[in-house]
CSV table of C-alpha atoms in Angstrom, one decimal:
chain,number,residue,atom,x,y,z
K,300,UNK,CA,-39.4,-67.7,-7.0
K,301,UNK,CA,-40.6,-65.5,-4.1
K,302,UNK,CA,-37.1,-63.2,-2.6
K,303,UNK,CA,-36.8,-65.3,1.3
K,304,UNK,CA,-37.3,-63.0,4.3
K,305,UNK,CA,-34.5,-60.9,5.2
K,306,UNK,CA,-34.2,-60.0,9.0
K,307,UNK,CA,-32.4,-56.7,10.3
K,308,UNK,CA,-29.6,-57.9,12.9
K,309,UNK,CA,-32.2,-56.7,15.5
K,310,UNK,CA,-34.8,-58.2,14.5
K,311,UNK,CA,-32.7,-61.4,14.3
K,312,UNK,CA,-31.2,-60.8,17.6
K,313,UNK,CA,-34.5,-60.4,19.5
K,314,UNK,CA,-35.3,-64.1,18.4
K,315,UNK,CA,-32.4,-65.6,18.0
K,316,UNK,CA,-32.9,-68.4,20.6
K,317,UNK,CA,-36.2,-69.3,17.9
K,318,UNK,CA,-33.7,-70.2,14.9
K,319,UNK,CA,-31.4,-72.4,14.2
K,320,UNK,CA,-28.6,-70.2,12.5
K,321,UNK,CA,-26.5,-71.5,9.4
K,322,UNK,CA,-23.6,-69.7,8.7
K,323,UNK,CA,-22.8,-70.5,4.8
K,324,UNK,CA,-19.2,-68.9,4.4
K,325,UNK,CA,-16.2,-70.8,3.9
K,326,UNK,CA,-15.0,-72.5,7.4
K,327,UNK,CA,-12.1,-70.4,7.5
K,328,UNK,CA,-14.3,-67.3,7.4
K,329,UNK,CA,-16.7,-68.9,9.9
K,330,UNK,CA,-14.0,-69.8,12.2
K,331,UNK,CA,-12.8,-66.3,12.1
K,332,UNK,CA,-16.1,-65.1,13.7
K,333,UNK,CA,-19.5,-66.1,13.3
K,334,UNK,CA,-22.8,-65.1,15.0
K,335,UNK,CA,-23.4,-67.4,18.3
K,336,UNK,CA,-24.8,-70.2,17.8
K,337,UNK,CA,-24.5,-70.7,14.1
K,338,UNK,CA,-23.4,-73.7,12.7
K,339,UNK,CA,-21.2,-73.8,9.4
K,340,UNK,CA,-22.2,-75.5,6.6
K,341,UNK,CA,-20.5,-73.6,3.3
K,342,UNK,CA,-22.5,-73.2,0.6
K,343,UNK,CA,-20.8,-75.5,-1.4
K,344,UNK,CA,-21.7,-78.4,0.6
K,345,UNK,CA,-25.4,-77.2,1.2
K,346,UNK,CA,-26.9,-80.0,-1.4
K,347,UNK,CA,-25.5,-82.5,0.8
K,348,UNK,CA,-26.9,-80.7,4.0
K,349,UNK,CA,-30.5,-80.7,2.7
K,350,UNK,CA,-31.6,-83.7,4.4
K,351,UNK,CA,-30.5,-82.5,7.9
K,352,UNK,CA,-31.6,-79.1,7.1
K,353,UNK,CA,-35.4,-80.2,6.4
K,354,UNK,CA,-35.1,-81.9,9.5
K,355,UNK,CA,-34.4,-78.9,11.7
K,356,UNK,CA,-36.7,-76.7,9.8
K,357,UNK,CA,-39.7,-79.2,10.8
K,358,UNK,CA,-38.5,-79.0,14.3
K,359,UNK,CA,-38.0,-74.8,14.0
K,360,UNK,CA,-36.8,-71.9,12.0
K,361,UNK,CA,-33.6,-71.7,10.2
K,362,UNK,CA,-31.9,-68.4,9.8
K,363,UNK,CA,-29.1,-68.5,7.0
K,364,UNK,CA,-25.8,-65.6,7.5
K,365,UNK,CA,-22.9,-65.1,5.5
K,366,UNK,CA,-20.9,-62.2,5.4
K,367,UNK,CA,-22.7,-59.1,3.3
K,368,UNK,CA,-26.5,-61.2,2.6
K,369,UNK,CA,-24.9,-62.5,-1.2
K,370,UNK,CA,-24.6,-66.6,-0.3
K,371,UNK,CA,-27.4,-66.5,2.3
K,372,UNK,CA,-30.0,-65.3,-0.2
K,373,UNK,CA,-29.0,-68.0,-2.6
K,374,UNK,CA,-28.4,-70.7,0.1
K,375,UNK,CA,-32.3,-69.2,0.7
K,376,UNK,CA,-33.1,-70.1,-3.0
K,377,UNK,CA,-31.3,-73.2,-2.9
K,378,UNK,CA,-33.1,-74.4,0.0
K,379,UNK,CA,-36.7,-73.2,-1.3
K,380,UNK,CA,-36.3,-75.0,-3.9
K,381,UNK,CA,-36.3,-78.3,-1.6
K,382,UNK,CA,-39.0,-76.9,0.0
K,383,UNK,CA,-37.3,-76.0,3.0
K,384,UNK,CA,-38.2,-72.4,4.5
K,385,UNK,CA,-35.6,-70.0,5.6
K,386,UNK,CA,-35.0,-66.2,6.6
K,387,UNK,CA,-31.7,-64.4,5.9
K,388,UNK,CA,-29.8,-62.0,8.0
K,389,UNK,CA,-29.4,-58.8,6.0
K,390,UNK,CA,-26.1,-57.5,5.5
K,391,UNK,CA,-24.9,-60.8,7.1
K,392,UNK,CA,-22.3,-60.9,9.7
K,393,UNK,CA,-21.3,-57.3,8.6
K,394,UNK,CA,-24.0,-55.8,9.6
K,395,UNK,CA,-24.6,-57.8,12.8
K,396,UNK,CA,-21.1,-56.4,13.9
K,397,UNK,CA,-21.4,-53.2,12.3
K,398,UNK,CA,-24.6,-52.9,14.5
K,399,UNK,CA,-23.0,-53.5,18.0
K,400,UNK,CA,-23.4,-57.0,18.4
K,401,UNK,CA,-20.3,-59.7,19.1
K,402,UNK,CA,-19.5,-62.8,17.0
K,403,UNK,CA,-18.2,-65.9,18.5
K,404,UNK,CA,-14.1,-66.5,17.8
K,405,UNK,CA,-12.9,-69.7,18.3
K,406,UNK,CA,-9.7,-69.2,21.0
K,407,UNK,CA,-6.5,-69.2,18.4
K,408,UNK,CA,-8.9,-68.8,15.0
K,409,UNK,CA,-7.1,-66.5,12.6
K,410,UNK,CA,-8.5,-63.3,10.6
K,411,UNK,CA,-9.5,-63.9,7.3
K,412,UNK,CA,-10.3,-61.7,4.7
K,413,UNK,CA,-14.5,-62.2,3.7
K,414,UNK,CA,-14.7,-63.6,0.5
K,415,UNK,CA,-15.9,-61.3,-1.9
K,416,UNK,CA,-12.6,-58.9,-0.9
K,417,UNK,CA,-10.7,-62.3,-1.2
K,418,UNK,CA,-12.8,-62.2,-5.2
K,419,UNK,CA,-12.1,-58.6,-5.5
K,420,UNK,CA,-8.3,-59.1,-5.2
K,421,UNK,CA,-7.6,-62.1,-7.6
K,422,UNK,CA,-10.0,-60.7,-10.0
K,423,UNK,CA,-8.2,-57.1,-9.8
K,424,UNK,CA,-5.1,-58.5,-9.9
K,425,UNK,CA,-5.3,-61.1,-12.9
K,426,UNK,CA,-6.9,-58.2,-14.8
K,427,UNK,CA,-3.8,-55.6,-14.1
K,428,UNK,CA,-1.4,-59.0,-14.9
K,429,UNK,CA,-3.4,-59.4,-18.2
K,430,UNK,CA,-3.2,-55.6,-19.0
K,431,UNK,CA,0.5,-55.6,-18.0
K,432,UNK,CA,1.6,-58.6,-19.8
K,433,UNK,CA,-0.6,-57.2,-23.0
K,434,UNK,CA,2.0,-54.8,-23.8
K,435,UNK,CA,4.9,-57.2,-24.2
K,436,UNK,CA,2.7,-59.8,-25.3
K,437,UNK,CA,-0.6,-58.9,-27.0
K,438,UNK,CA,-2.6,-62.0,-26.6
K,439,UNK,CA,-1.9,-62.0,-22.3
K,440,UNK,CA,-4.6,-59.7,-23.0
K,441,UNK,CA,-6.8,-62.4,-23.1
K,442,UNK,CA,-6.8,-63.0,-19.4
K,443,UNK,CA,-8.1,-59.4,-18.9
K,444,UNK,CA,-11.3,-60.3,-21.0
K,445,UNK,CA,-11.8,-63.6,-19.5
K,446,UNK,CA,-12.2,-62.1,-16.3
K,447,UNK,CA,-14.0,-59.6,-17.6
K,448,UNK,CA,-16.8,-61.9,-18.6
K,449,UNK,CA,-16.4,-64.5,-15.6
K,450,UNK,CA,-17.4,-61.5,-13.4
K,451,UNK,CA,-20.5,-60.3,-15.7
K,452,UNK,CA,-21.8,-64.2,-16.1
K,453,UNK,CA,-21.0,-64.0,-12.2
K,454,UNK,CA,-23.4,-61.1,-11.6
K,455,UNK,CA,-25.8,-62.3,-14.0
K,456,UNK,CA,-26.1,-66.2,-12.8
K,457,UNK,CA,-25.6,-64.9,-9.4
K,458,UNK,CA,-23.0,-67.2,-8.5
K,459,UNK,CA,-19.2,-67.3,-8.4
K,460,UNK,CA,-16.8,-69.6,-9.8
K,461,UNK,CA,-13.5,-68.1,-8.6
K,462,UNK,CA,-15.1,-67.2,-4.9
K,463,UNK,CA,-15.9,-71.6,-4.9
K,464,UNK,CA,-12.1,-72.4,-6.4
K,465,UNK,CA,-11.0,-69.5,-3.3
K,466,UNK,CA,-12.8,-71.4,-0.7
K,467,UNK,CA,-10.5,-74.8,-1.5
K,468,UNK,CA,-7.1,-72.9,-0.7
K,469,UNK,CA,-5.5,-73.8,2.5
K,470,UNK,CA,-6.6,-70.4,4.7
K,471,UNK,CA,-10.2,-70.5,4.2
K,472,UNK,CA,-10.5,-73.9,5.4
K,473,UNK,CA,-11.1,-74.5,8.7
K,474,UNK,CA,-8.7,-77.7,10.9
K,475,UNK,CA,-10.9,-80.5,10.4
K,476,UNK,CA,-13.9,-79.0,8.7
K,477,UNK,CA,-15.1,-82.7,7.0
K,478,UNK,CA,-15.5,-83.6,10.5
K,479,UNK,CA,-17.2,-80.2,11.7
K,480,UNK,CA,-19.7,-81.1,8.8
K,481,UNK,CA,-20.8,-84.2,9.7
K,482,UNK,CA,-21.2,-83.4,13.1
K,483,UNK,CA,-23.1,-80.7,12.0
K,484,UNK,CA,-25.4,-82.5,9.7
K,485,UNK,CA,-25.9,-85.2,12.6
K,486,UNK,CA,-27.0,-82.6,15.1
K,487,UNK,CA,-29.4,-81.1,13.0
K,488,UNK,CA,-30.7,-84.6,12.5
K,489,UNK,CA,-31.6,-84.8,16.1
């Protein structure tokens, strides 16, 4: 399968009126600042979202963002493979911020951490636990390994089991996200 088009931020920006921009983080991420206009529909959830999606890439172009370029190239995939086309934003959010540009805040959305630093710190830390409880009791060591070899299948399937159990806790979900995602899918019926 063909890599999907990656747009710089300014390339992206210059057209941005021309896509329809979905954001693929967890709503909690997306609701603590997205680029304008994008709608949030997690990656997760994108199967479901493929209907609505092929009707608003028949009607125009779909841009896909998350927060480094890592879910937006396999939301890319995922969406390919339903023969739906779509461009990602390189470096994601990240960049586009990192390159001058502003991201829409909902008024009272919180700061949340982006995902991967959200992976980096459970896996880090269950590690250390695993290593640390190892010395008193050998087989804690276990947990160390395990994590080990969730974060190489991780790399090597290109997905991520503990960044989709993350994305369920409390702070990474946005207040009423169901409902965000249904209207979401009905207005990219339209």
């Amino acid at each position: 399968m063909p890599s999907p088009a990656s747009l710089s931020p300014a390339q992206a920006a210059a057209r941005l009126e021309e896509f329809t921009v979905i954001d693929v983080r967890a709503p909690g991420e997306y609701a603590a600042g997205h680029v304008p206009g994008a709608l949030n529909i997690p990656l997760d959830k994108l199967p479901d979202a493929l209907p609505a999606l092929k009707s608003a890439s028949a009607r125009g172009s779909l841009l896909v963002v998350c927060a480094s370029g890592v879910r937006s190239t396999r939301a890319c995939e995922i969406l390919a493979g339903a023969d739906i086309e779509a461009a990602t934003l390189t470096g994601g959010t990240s960049a586009w911020e990192g390159d001058g540009r502003g991201l829409d805040r909902p008024e009272g959305a919180r700061a949340v951490w982006p995902m991967e630093r959200q992976v980096r710190l459970a896996a880090g830390s269950l590690v250390v636990a695993g290593l640390v409880a190892g010395i008193r009791f050998p087989a804690a060591r276990w947990l160390s390994a395990g994590i080990g070899s969730g974060l190489v299948f991780s790399a090597v399937t290109n997905t991520c089991g503990m960044a989709s159990a993350l994305s369920k806790l409390p702070y990474n979900r946005a207040p009423r996200s169901a409902e965000d995602l249904d209207a979401t899918l009905d207005a990219l019926q339209r």
